Short mmCIF file of N, CA and C in Angstrom, two decimals:
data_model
loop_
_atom_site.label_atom_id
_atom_site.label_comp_id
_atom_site.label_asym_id
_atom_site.label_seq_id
_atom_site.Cartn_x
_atom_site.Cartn_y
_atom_site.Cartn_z
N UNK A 1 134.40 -140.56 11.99
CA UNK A 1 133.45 -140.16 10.97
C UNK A 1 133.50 -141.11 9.78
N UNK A 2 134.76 -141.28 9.16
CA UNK A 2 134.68 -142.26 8.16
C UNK A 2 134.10 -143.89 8.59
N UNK A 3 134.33 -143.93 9.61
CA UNK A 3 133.69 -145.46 10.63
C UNK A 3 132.32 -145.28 10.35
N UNK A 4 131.69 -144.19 10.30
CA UNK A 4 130.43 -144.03 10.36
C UNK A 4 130.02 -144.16 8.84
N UNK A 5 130.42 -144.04 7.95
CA UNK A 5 130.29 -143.73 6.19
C UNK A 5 130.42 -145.47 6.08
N UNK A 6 131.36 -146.09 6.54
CA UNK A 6 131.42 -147.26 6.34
C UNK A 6 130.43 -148.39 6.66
N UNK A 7 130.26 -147.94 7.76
CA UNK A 7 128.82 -148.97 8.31
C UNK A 7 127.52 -148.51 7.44
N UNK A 8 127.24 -147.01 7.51
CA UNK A 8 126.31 -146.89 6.28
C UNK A 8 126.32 -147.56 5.50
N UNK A 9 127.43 -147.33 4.78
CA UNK A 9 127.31 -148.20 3.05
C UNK A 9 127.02 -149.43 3.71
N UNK A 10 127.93 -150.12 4.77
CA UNK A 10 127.60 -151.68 4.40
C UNK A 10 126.19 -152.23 4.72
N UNK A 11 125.26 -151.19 5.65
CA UNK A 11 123.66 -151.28 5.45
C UNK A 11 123.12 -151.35 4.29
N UNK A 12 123.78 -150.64 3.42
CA UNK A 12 123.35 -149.87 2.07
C UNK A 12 122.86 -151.26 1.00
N UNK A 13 124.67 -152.29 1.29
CA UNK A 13 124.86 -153.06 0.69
C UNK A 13 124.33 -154.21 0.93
N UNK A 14 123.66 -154.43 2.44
CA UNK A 14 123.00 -155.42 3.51
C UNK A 14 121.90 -155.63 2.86
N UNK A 15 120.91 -154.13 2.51
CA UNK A 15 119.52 -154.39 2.34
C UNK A 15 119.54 -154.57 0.34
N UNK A 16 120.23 -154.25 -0.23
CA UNK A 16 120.00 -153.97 -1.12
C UNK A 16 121.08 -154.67 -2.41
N UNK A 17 121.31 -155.98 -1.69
CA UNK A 17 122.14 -157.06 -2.35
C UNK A 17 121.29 -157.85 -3.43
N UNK A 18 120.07 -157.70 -3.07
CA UNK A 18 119.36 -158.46 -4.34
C UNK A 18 118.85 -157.52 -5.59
N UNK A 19 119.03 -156.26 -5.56
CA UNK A 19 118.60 -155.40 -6.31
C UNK A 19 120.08 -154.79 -7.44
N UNK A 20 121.35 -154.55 -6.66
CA UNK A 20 121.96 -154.14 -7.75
C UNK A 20 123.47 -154.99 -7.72
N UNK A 21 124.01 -154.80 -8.38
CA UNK A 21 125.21 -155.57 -8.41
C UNK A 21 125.96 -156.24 -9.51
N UNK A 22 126.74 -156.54 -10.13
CA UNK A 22 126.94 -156.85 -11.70
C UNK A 22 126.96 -158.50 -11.75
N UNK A 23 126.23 -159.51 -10.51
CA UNK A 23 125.72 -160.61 -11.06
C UNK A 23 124.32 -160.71 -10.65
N UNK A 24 123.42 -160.16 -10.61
CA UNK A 24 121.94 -159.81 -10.01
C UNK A 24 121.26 -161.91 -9.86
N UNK A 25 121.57 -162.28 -11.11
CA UNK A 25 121.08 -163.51 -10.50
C UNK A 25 121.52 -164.39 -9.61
N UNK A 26 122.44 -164.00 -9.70
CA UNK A 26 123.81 -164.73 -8.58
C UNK A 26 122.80 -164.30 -7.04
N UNK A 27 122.92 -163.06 -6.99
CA UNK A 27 122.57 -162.63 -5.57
C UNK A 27 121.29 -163.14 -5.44
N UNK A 28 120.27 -163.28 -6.68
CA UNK A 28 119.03 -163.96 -5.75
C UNK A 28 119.15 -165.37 -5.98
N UNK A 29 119.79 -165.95 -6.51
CA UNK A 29 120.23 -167.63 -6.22
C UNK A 29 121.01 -167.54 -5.01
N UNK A 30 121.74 -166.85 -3.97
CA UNK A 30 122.26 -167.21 -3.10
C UNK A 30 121.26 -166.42 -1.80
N UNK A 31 120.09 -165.79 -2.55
CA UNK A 31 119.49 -165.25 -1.12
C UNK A 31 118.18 -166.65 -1.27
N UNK A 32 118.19 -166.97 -2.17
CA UNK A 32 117.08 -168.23 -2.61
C UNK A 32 117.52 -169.20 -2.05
N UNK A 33 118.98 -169.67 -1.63
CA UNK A 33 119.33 -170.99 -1.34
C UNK A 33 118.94 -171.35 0.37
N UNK A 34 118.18 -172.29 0.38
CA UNK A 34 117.92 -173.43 1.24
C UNK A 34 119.16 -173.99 1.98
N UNK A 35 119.60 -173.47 3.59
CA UNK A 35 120.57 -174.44 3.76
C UNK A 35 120.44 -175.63 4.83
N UNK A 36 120.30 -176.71 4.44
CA UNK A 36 120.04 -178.05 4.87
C UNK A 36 121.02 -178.82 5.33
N UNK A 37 121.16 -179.49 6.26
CA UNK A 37 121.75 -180.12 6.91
C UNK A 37 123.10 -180.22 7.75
N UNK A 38 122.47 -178.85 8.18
CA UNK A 38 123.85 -178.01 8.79
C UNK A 38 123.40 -177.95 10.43
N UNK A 39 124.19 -177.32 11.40
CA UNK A 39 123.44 -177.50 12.69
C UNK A 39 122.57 -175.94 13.22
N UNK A 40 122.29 -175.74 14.04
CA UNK A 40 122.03 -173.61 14.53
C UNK A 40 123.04 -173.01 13.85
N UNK A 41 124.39 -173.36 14.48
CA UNK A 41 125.31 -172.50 14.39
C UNK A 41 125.64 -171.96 12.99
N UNK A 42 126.08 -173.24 12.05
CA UNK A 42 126.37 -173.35 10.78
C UNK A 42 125.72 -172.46 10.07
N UNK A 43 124.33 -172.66 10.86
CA UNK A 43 123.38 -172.04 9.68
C UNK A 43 123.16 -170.90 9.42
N UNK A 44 123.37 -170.26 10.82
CA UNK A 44 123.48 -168.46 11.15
C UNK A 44 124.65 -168.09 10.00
N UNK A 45 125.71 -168.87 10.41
CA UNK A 45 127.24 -168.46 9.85
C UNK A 45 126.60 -168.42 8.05
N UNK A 46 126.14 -169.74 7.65
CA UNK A 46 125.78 -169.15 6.34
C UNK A 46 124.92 -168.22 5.84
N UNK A 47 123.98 -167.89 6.97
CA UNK A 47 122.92 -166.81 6.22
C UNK A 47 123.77 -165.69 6.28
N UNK A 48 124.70 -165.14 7.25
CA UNK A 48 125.09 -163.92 7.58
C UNK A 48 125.86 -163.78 6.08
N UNK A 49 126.86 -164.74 5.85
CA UNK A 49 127.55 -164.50 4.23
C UNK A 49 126.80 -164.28 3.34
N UNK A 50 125.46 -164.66 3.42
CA UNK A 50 124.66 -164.45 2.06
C UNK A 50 124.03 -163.15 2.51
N UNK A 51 123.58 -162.60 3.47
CA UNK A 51 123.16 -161.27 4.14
C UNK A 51 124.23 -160.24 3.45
N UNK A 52 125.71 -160.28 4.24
CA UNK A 52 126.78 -159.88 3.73
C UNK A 52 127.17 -159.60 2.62
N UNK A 53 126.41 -160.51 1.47
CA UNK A 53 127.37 -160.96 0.41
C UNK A 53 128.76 -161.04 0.43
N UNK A 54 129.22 -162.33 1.19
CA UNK A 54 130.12 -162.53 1.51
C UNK A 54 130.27 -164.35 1.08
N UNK A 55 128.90 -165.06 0.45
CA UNK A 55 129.01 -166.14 0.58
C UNK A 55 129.53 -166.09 -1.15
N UNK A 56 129.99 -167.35 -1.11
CA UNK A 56 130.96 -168.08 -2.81
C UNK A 56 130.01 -169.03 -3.10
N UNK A 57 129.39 -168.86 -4.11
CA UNK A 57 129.07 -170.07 -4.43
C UNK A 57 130.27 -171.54 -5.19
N UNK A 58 129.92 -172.45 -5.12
CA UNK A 58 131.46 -173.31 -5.67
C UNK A 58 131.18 -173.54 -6.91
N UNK A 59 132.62 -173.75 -7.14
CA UNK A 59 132.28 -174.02 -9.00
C UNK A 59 132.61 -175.42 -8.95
N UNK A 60 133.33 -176.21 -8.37
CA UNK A 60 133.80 -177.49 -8.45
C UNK A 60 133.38 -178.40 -7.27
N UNK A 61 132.99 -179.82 -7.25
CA UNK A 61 132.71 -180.31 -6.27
C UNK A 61 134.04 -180.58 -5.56
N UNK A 62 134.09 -180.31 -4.44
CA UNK A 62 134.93 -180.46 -3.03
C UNK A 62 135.08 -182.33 -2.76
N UNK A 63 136.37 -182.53 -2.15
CA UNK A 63 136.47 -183.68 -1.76
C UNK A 63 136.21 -183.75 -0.36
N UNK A 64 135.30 -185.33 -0.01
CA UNK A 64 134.41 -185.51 1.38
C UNK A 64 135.28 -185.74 1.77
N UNK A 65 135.24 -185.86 3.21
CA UNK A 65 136.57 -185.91 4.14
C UNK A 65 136.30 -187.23 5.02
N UNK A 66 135.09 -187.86 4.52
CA UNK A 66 134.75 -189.21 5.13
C UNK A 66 134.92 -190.10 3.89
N UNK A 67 134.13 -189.89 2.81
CA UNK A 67 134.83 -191.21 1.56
C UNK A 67 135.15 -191.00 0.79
N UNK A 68 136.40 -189.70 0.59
CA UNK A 68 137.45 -189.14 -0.20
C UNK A 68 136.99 -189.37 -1.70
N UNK A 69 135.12 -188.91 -1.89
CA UNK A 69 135.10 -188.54 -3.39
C UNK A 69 134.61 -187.43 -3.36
N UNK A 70 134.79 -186.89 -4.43
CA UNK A 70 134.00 -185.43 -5.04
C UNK A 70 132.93 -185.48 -5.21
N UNK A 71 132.30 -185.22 -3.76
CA UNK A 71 130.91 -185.33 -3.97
C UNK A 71 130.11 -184.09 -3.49
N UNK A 72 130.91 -183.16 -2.76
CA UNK A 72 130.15 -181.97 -1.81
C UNK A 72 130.11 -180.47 -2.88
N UNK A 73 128.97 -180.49 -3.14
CA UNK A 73 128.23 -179.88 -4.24
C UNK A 73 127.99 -178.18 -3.46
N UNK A 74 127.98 -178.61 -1.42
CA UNK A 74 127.53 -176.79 -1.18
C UNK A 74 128.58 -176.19 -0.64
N UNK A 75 128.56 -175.46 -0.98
CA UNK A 75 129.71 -174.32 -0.53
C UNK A 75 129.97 -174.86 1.14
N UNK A 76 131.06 -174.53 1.96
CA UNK A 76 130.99 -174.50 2.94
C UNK A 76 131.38 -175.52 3.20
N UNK A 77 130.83 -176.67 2.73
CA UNK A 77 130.33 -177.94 3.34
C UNK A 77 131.71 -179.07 3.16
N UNK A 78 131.87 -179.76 4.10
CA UNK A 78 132.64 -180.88 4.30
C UNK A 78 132.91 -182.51 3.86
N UNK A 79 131.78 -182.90 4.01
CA UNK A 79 130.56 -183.80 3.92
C UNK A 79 129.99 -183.79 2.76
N UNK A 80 129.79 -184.88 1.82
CA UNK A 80 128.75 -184.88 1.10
C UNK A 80 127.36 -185.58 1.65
N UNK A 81 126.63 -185.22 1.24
CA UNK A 81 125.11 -185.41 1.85
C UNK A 81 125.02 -186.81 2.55
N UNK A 82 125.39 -188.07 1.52
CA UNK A 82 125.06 -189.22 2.06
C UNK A 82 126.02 -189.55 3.10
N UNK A 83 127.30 -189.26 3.08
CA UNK A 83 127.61 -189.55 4.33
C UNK A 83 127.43 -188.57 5.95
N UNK A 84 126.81 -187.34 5.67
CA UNK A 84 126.31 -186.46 6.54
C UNK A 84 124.84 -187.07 7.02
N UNK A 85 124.36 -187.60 6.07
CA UNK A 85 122.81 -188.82 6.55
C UNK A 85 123.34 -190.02 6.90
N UNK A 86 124.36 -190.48 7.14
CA UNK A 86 124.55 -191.65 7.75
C UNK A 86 124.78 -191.54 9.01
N UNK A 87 126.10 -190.83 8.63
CA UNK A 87 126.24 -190.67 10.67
C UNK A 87 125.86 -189.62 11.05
N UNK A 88 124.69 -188.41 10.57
CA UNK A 88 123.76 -187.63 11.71
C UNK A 88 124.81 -187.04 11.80
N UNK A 89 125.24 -186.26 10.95
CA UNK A 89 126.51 -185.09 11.75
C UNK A 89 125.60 -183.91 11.21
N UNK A 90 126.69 -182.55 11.09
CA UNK A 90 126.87 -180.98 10.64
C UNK A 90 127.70 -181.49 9.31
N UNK A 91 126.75 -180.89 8.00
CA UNK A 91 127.71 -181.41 6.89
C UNK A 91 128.61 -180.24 6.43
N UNK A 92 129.01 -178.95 7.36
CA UNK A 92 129.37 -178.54 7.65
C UNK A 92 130.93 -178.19 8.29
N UNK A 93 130.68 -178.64 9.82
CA UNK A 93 130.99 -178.90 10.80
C UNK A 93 131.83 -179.80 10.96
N UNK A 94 131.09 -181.16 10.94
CA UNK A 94 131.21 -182.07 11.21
C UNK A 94 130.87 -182.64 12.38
N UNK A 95 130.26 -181.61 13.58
CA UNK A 95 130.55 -182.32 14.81
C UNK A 95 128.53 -182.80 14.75
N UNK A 96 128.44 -183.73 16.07
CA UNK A 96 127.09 -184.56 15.60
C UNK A 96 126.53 -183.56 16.85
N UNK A 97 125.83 -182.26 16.37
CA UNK A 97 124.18 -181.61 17.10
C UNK A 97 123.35 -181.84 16.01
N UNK A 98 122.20 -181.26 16.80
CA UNK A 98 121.09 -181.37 16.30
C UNK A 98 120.90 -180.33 14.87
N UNK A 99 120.33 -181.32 13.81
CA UNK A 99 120.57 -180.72 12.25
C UNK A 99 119.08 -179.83 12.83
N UNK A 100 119.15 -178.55 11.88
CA UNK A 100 117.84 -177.99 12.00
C UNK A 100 116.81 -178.53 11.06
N UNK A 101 117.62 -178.30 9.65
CA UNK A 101 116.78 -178.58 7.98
C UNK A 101 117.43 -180.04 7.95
N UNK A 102 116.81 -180.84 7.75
CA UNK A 102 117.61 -182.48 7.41
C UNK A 102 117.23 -182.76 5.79
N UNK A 103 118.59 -183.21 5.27
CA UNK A 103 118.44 -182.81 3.81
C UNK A 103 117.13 -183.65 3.18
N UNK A 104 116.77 -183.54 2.32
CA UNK A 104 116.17 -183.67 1.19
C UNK A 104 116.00 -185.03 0.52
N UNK A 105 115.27 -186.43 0.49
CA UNK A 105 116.12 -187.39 -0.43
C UNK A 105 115.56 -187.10 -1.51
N UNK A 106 114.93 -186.19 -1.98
CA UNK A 106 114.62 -186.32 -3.37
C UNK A 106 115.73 -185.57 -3.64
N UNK A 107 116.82 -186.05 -5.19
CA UNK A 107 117.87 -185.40 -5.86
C UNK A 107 117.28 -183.81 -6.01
N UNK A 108 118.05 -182.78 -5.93
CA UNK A 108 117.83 -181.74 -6.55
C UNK A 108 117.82 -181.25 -7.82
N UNK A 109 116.87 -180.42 -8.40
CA UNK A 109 116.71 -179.94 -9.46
C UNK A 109 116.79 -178.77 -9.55
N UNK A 110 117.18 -178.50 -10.68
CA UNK A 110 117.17 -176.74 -10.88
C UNK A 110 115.93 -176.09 -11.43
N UNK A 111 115.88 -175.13 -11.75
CA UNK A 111 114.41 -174.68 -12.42
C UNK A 111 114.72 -174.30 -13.73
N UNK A 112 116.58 -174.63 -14.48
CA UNK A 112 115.57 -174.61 -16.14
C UNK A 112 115.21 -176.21 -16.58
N UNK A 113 115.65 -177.48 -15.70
CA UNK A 113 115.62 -178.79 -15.35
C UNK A 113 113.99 -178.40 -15.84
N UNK A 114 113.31 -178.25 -14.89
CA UNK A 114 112.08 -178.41 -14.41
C UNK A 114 111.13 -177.72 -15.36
N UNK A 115 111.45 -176.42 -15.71
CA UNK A 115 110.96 -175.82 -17.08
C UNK A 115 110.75 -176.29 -17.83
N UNK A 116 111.91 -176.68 -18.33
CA UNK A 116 112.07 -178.04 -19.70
C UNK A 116 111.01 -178.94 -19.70
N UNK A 117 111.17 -180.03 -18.69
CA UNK A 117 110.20 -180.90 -18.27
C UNK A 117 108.77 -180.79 -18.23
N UNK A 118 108.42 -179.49 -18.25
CA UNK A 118 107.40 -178.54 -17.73
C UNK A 118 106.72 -178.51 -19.28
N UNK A 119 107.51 -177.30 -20.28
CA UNK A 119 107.08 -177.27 -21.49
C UNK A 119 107.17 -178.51 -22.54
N UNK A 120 107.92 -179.71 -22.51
CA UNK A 120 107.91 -180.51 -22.97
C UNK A 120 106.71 -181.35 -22.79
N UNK A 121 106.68 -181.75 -21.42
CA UNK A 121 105.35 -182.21 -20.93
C UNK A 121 103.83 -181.47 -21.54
N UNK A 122 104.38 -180.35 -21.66
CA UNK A 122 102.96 -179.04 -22.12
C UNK A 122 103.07 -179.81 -23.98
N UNK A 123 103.72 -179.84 -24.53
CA UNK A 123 103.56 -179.97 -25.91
C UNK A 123 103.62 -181.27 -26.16
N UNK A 124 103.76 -182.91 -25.51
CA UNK A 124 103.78 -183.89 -25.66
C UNK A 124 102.04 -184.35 -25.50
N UNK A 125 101.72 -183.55 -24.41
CA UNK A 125 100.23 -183.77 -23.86
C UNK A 125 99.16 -183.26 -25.39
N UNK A 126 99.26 -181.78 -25.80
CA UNK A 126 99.22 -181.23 -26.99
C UNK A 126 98.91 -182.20 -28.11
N UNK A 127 100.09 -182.98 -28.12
CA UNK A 127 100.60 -183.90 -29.70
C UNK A 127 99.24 -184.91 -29.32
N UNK A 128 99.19 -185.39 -27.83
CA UNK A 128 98.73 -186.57 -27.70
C UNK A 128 96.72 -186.21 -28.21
N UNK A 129 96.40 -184.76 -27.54
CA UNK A 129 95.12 -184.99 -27.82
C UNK A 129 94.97 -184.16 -29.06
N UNK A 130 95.83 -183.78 -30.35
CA UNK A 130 95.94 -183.52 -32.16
C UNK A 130 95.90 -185.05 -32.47
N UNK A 131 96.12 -186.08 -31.71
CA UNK A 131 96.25 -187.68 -32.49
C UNK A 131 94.88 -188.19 -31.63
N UNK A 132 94.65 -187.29 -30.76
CA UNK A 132 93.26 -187.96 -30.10
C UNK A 132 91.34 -187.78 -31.27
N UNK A 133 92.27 -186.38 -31.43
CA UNK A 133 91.09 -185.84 -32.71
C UNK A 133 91.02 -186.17 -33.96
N UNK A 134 92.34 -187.24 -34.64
CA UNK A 134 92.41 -187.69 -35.81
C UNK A 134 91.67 -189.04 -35.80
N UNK A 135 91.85 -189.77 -34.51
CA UNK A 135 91.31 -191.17 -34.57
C UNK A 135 89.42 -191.22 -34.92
N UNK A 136 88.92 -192.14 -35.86
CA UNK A 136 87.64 -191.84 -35.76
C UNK A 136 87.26 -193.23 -34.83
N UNK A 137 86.21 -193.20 -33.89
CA UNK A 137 86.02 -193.67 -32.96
C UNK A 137 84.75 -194.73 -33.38
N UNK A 138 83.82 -194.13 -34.72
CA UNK A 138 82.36 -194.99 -35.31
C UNK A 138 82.55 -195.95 -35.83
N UNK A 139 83.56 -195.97 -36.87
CA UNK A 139 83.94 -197.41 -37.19
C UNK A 139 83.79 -198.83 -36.07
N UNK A 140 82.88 -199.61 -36.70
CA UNK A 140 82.78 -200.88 -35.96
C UNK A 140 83.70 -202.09 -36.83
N UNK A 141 84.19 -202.62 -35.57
CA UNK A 141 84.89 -203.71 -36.14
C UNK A 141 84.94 -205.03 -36.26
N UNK A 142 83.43 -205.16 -35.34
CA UNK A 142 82.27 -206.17 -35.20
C UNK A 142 82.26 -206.93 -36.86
N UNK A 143 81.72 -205.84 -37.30
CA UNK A 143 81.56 -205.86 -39.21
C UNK A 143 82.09 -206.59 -39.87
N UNK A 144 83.57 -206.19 -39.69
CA UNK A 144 84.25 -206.52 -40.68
C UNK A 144 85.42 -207.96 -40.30
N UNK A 145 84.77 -208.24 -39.27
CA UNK A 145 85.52 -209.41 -38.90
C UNK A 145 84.32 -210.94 -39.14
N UNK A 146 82.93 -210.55 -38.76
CA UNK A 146 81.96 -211.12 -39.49
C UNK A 146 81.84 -211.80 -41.18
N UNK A 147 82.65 -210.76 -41.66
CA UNK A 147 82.91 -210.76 -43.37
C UNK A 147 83.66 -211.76 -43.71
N UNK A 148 85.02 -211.71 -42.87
CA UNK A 148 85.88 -213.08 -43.10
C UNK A 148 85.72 -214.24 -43.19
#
């Protein structure tokens, strides 16, 4: 009976990981995350932790195990990206099947990155046509170069 109370809740907790919890953005940044360049297997294994809430996100970059720098930014992962795109492995894994998602070369951004960029861009454009409406455009300059 208590076997049975237990699997309940952990349905409970299955469907309803993005709704309560005391890091709420946490859980939809890890039900939001994209995982790329991993193989089938890998990839099941990571959705089920984030299903679960069972996945960590990392706080520190991990050392690659191919060119021993701190470069592996995803949880899980072994490999940092560029050497997981060189030799076609599981950045994962490590072993070489077939990647499902093949990473990305554009660098990643976050979305207050992009915000920023976003409203800055919104009020630079702004400035540009308040200096577009000051310029007077009738003045000829034909005129006054004639004069000289």
């Amino acid at each position: 009976m208590k076997l049975q109370v237990l699997i309940i809740r952990k349905d409970v907790l299955l469907l309803r990981n993005w709704i309560f919890g005391t890091l709420q953005t946490l859980n939809q940044k890890m039900n939001a995350k994209l995982h790329d360049g991993v193989c089938q297997r890998c990839k099941e294994v990571l959705e089920w932790r984030v299903k679960y809430s069972k996945y960590k996100a990392l706080s520190k970059p991990k050392k690659c195990v191919k060119c021993l720098q701190k470069t592996v930014k995803d949880s899980y992962h072994i490999m940092c990206r560029p050497c997981a795109c060189e030799l076609e492995v599981c950045a994962k894994c490590g072993k070489r099947e077939d990647v499902v998602i093949p990473f990305n070369k554009e660098p990643e951004k976050t979305e207050n990155v992009e915000n920023n960029s976003r409203s800055s861009n919104r009020r630079s454009c702004r400035r540009n046509e308040e200096n577009d409406d000051d310029l007077d455009f009738d003045i000829d300059l034909d005129d006054t170069e004639e004069d000289n």
